[in-house]
């Protein structure tokens, strides 16, 4: 019994390490597959907003449910492998995972009211922006900013489409129509050629404007600043070993210790 218990503990630790740290090729492959399923799921939602033949629509629906089942299995495995399952269940990532699988948990109930939260699945990608070994420190910062901007636009576009399309399908006919409105609204351009008619749509519009004022300028400014910083860092080359990508304020090469051309020793 002790051996069996120890084996189960070891298995849980290995599974947890593969899912959280991608320590081996298998773990890396699993995490890449999960990220791919998230992007495919987002693409399916966008495709569903366009006129499709019954056969294509049925195929996309089946694929969406297959991905949803995969997400359920992922959630269950992560919960089982967690060191403290209860603490994990109330963590931000676990809550996002739970929201993503609510249509399955709803079972035989009408899931049309849950369609709105399906757009939140894109937030599952945030888990992959925690480790700097994927993109490097500077690349990770830029990826987080781009992901934040993309997520805001994507989620608001999906929300306004879900709310306005049933009421005004001519104006909000596709996801692209909703994205156009979301971008124009959040950048406070406000052409006025597309306007919501429902109270929920107008409430979302107010939230878009406030989000645009509060986040968009700062995020875009940080993006430009970090891109300029990377360009500056990549421009510093060691004359001895040729290594680049030093910190902007670096004095000596981190590989060979040679004083850098622009380094100022104290």
XYZ file of N, CA, C and O in Angstrom, residues 1-124:
496
model
N 0.837 -1.198 0.000
C 0.000 0.000 0.000
C 0.872 1.248 0.000
O 0.589 2.218 -0.672
N 1.961 1.225 0.751
C 2.841 2.390 0.815
C 3.508 2.617 -0.533
O 3.646 3.736 -1.005
N 3.901 1.479 -1.167
C 4.541 1.603 -2.476
C 3.562 2.181 -3.489
O 3.905 3.051 -4.296
N 2.317 1.709 -3.440
C 1.310 2.216 -4.359
C 1.067 3.701 -4.123
O 0.932 4.489 -5.053
N 1.015 4.088 -2.847
C 0.811 5.492 -2.515
C 1.963 6.355 -2.976
O 1.774 7.458 -3.494
N 3.179 5.842 -2.790
C 4.350 6.597 -3.240
C 4.376 6.717 -4.756
O 4.753 7.754 -5.304
N 3.967 5.651 -5.452
C 3.939 5.689 -6.912
C 2.935 6.719 -7.409
O 3.202 7.446 -8.365
N 1.775 6.785 -6.741
C 0.756 7.763 -7.128
C 1.268 9.176 -6.899
O 1.072 10.059 -7.732
N 1.951 9.380 -5.755
C 2.505 10.699 -5.464
C 3.552 11.093 -6.494
O 3.577 12.218 -6.987
N 4.411 10.155 -6.829
C 5.437 10.420 -7.835
C 4.806 10.746 -9.182
O 5.243 11.660 -9.884
N 3.750 10.010 -9.560
C 3.071 10.253 -10.829
C 2.443 11.646 -10.840
O 2.546 12.364 -11.842
N 1.814 12.012 -9.736
C 1.216 13.346 -9.657
C 2.279 14.424 -9.774
O 2.073 15.438 -10.450
N 3.401 14.219 -9.127
C 4.479 15.203 -9.217
C 5.007 15.312 -10.635
O 5.275 16.420 -11.123
N 5.151 14.188 -11.316
C 5.640 14.211 -12.693
C 4.652 14.908 -13.617
O 5.044 15.715 -14.465
N 3.366 14.598 -13.447
C 2.338 15.231 -14.282
C 2.304 16.732 -14.023
O 2.208 17.541 -14.956
N 2.383 17.118 -12.745
C 2.381 18.537 -12.397
C 3.585 19.253 -13.001
O 3.466 20.363 -13.531
N 4.739 18.617 -12.960
C 5.944 19.236 -13.523
C 5.829 19.390 -15.033
O 6.241 20.411 -15.595
N 5.248 18.382 -15.701
C 5.112 18.461 -17.156
C 4.144 19.559 -17.561
O 4.386 20.302 -18.517
N 3.026 19.705 -16.824
C 2.021 20.696 -17.178
C 2.461 22.110 -16.827
O 2.191 23.059 -17.572
N 3.142 22.264 -15.696
C 3.480 23.603 -15.225
C 4.839 24.076 -15.716
O 5.028 25.278 -15.946
N 5.771 23.145 -15.885
C 7.131 23.556 -16.223
C 7.581 23.095 -17.603
O 8.583 23.598 -18.119
N 6.830 22.164 -18.218
C 7.213 21.607 -19.520
C 8.680 21.186 -19.508
O 9.484 21.602 -20.332
N 9.031 20.361 -18.512
C 10.424 20.014 -18.283
C 11.010 19.120 -19.369
O 12.212 19.085 -19.557
N 10.173 18.383 -20.083
C 10.656 17.488 -21.132
C 9.970 17.814 -22.453
O 9.078 18.671 -22.517
N 10.365 17.087 -23.485
C 9.736 17.281 -24.790
C 8.257 16.962 -24.764
O 7.456 17.615 -25.441
N 7.873 15.958 -23.959
C 6.457 15.600 -23.844
C 5.664 16.745 -23.234
O 4.596 17.115 -23.731
N 6.190 17.315 -22.142
C 5.496 18.430 -21.498
C 5.391 19.632 -22.414
O 4.345 20.297 -22.467
N 6.463 19.911 -23.143
C 6.442 21.024 -24.087
C 5.409 20.779 -25.175
O 4.645 21.690 -25.546
N 5.372 19.546 -25.679
C 4.403 19.212 -26.720
C 2.963 19.350 -26.239
O 2.100 19.851 -26.967
N 2.705 18.910 -25.008
C 1.357 19.009 -24.444
C 0.944 20.470 -24.302
O -0.184 20.856 -24.656
N 1.840 21.302 -23.802
C 1.519 22.714 -23.631
C 1.312 23.416 -24.965
O 0.419 24.269 -25.097
N 2.116 23.070 -25.965
C 1.922 23.654 -27.291
C 0.585 23.217 -27.879
O -0.138 24.018 -28.498
N 0.226 21.951 -27.660
C -1.060 21.450 -28.159
C -2.219 22.174 -27.497
O -3.203 22.537 -28.160
N -2.125 22.397 -26.191
C -3.188 23.113 -25.481
C -3.329 24.534 -26.023
O -4.441 25.026 -26.254
N -2.189 25.209 -26.227
C -2.223 26.563 -26.789
C -2.849 26.552 -28.181
O -3.635 27.451 -28.533
N -2.526 25.534 -28.970
C -3.091 25.434 -30.314
C -4.605 25.227 -30.259
O -5.361 25.833 -31.034
N -5.068 24.389 -29.337
C -6.501 24.163 -29.188
C -7.227 25.446 -28.779
O -8.356 25.697 -29.221
N -6.601 26.240 -27.941
C -7.207 27.504 -27.536
C -7.371 28.429 -28.735
O -8.427 29.048 -28.937
N -6.337 28.527 -29.562
C -6.401 29.383 -30.752
C -7.416 28.843 -31.758
O -8.159 29.623 -32.379
N -7.456 27.521 -31.921
C -8.443 26.924 -32.831
C -9.850 27.207 -32.324
O -10.757 27.529 -33.109
N -10.043 27.091 -31.012
C -11.344 27.370 -30.415
C -11.772 28.804 -30.682
O -12.924 29.069 -31.043
N -10.828 29.738 -30.533
C -11.134 31.140 -30.821
C -11.486 31.324 -32.290
O -12.422 32.061 -32.638
N -10.740 30.639 -33.177
C -11.036 30.726 -34.599
C -12.406 30.167 -34.945
O -13.102 30.692 -35.829
N -12.823 29.115 -34.245
C -14.147 28.532 -34.483
C -15.249 29.520 -34.133
O -16.248 29.636 -34.858
N -15.070 30.241 -33.037
C -16.080 31.215 -32.636
C -16.228 32.312 -33.680
O -17.325 32.770 -33.988
N -15.082 32.739 -34.224
C -15.121 33.769 -35.263
C -15.802 33.233 -36.509
O -16.640 33.910 -37.121
N -15.465 32.006 -36.900
C -16.038 31.414 -38.113
C -17.545 31.248 -37.996
O -18.276 31.391 -38.995
N -18.030 30.966 -36.798
C -19.459 30.745 -36.605
C -20.285 31.997 -36.842
O -21.500 31.905 -37.030
N -19.656 33.156 -36.846
C -20.403 34.402 -37.057
C -20.655 34.674 -38.538
O -21.361 35.635 -38.869
N -20.082 33.847 -39.416
C -20.259 34.018 -40.856
C -21.229 32.972 -41.392
O -21.384 31.894 -40.813
N -21.898 33.275 -42.516
C -22.816 32.285 -43.108
C -22.064 31.026 -43.541
O -21.108 31.101 -44.305
N -22.494 29.888 -43.051
C -21.838 28.622 -43.350
C -22.884 27.605 -43.791
O -24.056 27.686 -43.401
N -22.447 26.651 -44.572
C -23.355 25.585 -44.977
C -23.661 24.698 -43.779
O -22.863 24.634 -42.824
N -24.788 24.015 -43.773
C -25.124 23.140 -42.637
C -24.058 22.101 -42.341
O -23.790 21.783 -41.179
N -23.431 21.561 -43.389
C -22.413 20.534 -43.188
C -21.199 21.124 -42.466
O -20.678 20.543 -41.496
N -20.730 22.283 -42.934
C -19.573 22.938 -42.307
C -19.910 23.349 -40.884
O -19.093 23.176 -39.967
N -21.091 23.883 -40.688
C -21.498 24.320 -39.358
C -21.535 23.150 -38.379
O -21.097 23.280 -37.230
N -22.047 22.011 -38.843
C -22.089 20.819 -37.991
C -20.678 20.341 -37.655
O -20.386 19.979 -36.510
N -19.798 20.363 -38.648
C -18.422 19.925 -38.425
C -17.709 20.834 -37.421
O -16.991 20.349 -36.531
N -17.907 22.149 -37.545
C -17.282 23.082 -36.619
C -17.836 22.912 -35.203
O -17.088 23.020 -34.222
N -19.134 22.629 -35.101
C -19.737 22.414 -33.784
C -19.161 21.173 -33.117
O -18.837 21.182 -31.916
N -19.012 20.102 -33.883
C -18.430 18.871 -33.338
C -16.984 19.088 -32.908
O -16.554 18.607 -31.852
N -16.232 19.842 -33.719
C -14.843 20.132 -33.366
C -14.777 20.975 -32.097
O -13.910 20.753 -31.236
N -15.691 21.914 -31.974
C -15.711 22.758 -30.785
C -15.999 21.932 -29.535
O -15.373 22.129 -28.487
N -16.929 20.990 -29.643
C -17.238 20.144 -28.491
C -16.087 19.205 -28.170
O -15.831 18.904 -26.998
N -15.371 18.745 -29.197
C -14.208 17.904 -28.952
C -13.136 18.678 -28.182
O -12.555 18.157 -27.214
N -12.893 19.910 -28.584
C -11.921 20.746 -27.882
C -12.393 21.017 -26.457
O -11.596 21.028 -25.514
N -13.696 21.197 -26.304
C -14.250 21.451 -24.974
C -14.030 20.255 -24.057
O -13.687 20.418 -22.870
N -14.195 19.051 -24.585
C -13.943 17.836 -23.796
C -12.473 17.749 -23.408
O -12.123 17.360 -22.282
N -11.592 18.131 -24.336
C -10.151 18.150 -24.038
C -9.864 19.123 -22.905
O -9.067 18.830 -21.997
N -10.518 20.276 -22.913
C -10.336 21.248 -21.838
C -10.837 20.700 -20.501
O -10.255 20.982 -19.453
N -11.920 19.933 -20.548
C -12.435 19.309 -19.315
C -11.401 18.325 -18.762
O -11.126 18.309 -17.551
N -10.829 17.510 -19.639
C -9.804 16.559 -19.204
C -8.588 17.292 -18.657
O -8.005 16.883 -17.632
N -8.195 18.376 -19.316
C -7.057 19.153 -18.834
C -7.325 19.702 -17.438
O -6.461 19.623 -16.544
N -8.534 20.253 -17.251
C -8.882 20.802 -15.936
C -8.849 19.710 -14.866
O -8.316 19.905 -13.768
N -9.423 18.554 -15.183
C -9.449 17.464 -14.218
C -8.052 16.970 -13.867
O -7.752 16.707 -12.701
N -7.174 16.864 -14.872
C -5.813 16.398 -14.622
C -5.042 17.420 -13.802
O -4.301 17.058 -12.871
N -5.188 18.703 -14.139
C -4.498 19.739 -13.358
C -4.980 19.747 -11.909
O -4.183 19.917 -10.982
N -6.281 19.567 -11.710
C -6.828 19.552 -10.358
C -6.309 18.341 -9.586
O -5.954 18.438 -8.412
N -6.255 17.182 -10.247
C -5.757 15.958 -9.594
C -4.268 16.070 -9.273
O -3.814 15.628 -8.218
N -3.492 16.675 -10.169
C -2.044 16.732 -9.983
C -1.601 17.877 -9.082
O -0.436 17.910 -8.665
N -2.498 18.786 -8.771
C -2.123 19.943 -7.957
C -1.653 19.510 -6.571
O -2.192 18.559 -5.989
N -0.666 20.213 -6.063
C -0.155 19.894 -4.721
C -1.209 20.142 -3.665
O -1.367 19.376 -2.719
N -1.962 21.242 -3.832
C -3.092 21.551 -2.954
C -4.304 21.810 -3.848
O -4.507 22.950 -4.303
N -5.108 20.787 -4.120
C -6.218 20.907 -5.068
C -7.188 22.042 -4.756
O -7.642 22.739 -5.671
N -7.507 22.251 -3.475
C -8.458 23.303 -3.124
C -7.890 24.678 -3.441
O -8.586 25.537 -3.993
N -6.629 24.883 -3.097
C -5.988 26.168 -3.403
C -5.914 26.391 -4.904
O -6.110 27.504 -5.396
N -5.630 25.308 -5.634
C -5.578 25.439 -7.092
C -6.946 25.787 -7.667
O -7.060 26.604 -8.591
N -8.013 25.169 -7.093
C -9.362 25.371 -7.635
C -9.810 26.823 -7.562
O -10.642 27.258 -8.368
N -9.273 27.586 -6.604
C -9.682 28.987 -6.463
C -8.622 29.940 -7.005
O -8.735 31.153 -6.815
N -7.610 29.398 -7.678
C -6.587 30.253 -8.282
C -7.135 30.875 -9.560
O -8.069 30.344 -10.181
N -6.604 32.019 -9.996
C -7.119 32.693 -11.199
C -7.120 31.807 -12.438
O -8.093 31.787 -13.195
N -6.022 31.058 -12.661
C -5.957 30.216 -13.847
C -7.011 29.110 -13.804
O -7.627 28.781 -14.826
N -7.220 28.521 -12.635
C -8.208 27.455 -12.512
C -9.615 27.990 -12.738
O -10.459 27.311 -13.338
N -9.882 29.196 -12.278
C -11.199 29.803 -12.492
C -11.433 30.040 -13.979
O -12.527 29.799 -14.503
N -10.400 30.525 -14.681
C -10.514 30.712 -16.130
C -10.770 29.375 -16.813
O -11.613 29.265 -17.711
N -10.045 28.329 -16.390
C -10.255 26.994 -16.956
C -11.677 26.510 -16.700
O -12.306 25.903 -17.571
N -12.180 26.780 -15.507
C -13.533 26.346 -15.155
C -14.571 27.068 -15.995
O -15.534 26.461 -16.480
N -14.380 28.371 -16.185
C -15.301 29.143 -17.017
C -15.306 28.603 -18.447
O -16.354 28.532 -19.100
N -14.136 28.194 -18.931
C -14.020 27.712 -20.305
C -14.791 26.417 -20.543
O -15.166 26.116 -21.681
N -15.040 25.646 -19.485
C -15.715 24.358 -19.659
C -17.140 24.373 -19.124
O -17.776 23.323 -19.031
N -17.666 25.525 -18.798
C -19.028 25.607 -18.263
C -20.084 25.006 -19.190
O -21.037 24.390 -18.703
N -19.989 25.173 -20.530
C -21.006 24.537 -21.381
C -21.106 23.033 -21.177
O -22.190 22.466 -21.246
N -19.975 22.356 -20.933
C -20.013 20.918 -20.684
C -20.633 20.634 -19.321
O -21.453 19.722 -19.165
N -20.248 21.428 -18.326
C -20.781 21.221 -16.985
C -22.277 21.493 -16.930
O -22.983 20.982 -16.068
N -22.786 22.322 -17.866
C -24.219 22.623 -17.891
C -25.029 21.412 -18.343
O -26.232 21.350 -18.135
N -24.366 20.464 -18.991
C -25.026 19.219 -19.380
C -26.157 19.430 -20.359
O -25.990 20.046 -21.407
N -27.335 18.934 -19.998
C -28.484 18.961 -20.912
C -29.192 20.298 -20.899
O -30.155 20.490 -21.642
N -28.758 21.237 -20.074
C -29.440 22.524 -20.019
C -29.140 23.355 -21.260
O -28.158 23.123 -21.975
N -29.987 24.319 -21.515
C -29.796 25.206 -22.653
C -28.544 26.035 -22.438
O -28.448 26.776 -21.459
N -27.589 25.923 -23.341
C -26.307 26.606 -23.178
C -26.226 27.913 -23.959
O -25.165 28.508 -24.041
N -27.318 28.367 -24.537
C -27.259 29.612 -25.289
C -26.896 30.791 -24.398
O -26.237 31.729 -24.823
N -27.321 30.731 -23.147
C -26.978 31.808 -22.219
C -25.506 31.785 -21.839
O -24.991 32.758 -21.297
N -24.817 30.657 -22.133
C -23.400 30.552 -21.805
C -22.500 30.899 -22.978
O -21.279 30.868 -22.846
N -23.091 31.232 -24.119
C -22.278 31.511 -25.300
C -21.342 32.686 -25.072
O -20.223 32.715 -25.595
N -21.788 33.655 -24.292
C -20.990 34.860 -24.074
C -19.662 34.541 -23.406
O -18.626 35.102 -23.771
N -19.665 33.615 -22.438
C -18.431 33.341 -21.707
C -17.456 32.499 -22.528
O -16.295 32.363 -22.146
N -17.914 31.948 -23.656
C -17.009 31.161 -24.486
C -15.869 32.019 -25.025
O -14.783 31.508 -25.293
N -16.120 33.304 -25.171
C -15.079 34.193 -25.684
C -13.950 34.350 -24.674
O -12.843 34.768 -25.034
N -14.197 34.011 -23.425
C -13.177 34.157 -22.391
C -12.131 33.045 -22.447
O -11.144 33.100 -21.722
N -12.322 32.048 -23.292
C -11.342 30.960 -23.373
C -9.966 31.475 -23.789
O -8.954 30.852 -23.486
N -9.951 32.590 -24.505
C -8.667 33.123 -24.965
C -7.765 33.452 -23.780
O -6.534 33.476 -23.894
N -8.375 33.699 -22.597
C -7.588 34.038 -21.415
C -6.757 32.853 -20.925
O -5.821 33.040 -20.142
N -7.097 31.648 -21.376
C -6.305 30.481 -20.983
C -4.871 30.591 -21.478
O -3.965 29.971 -20.929
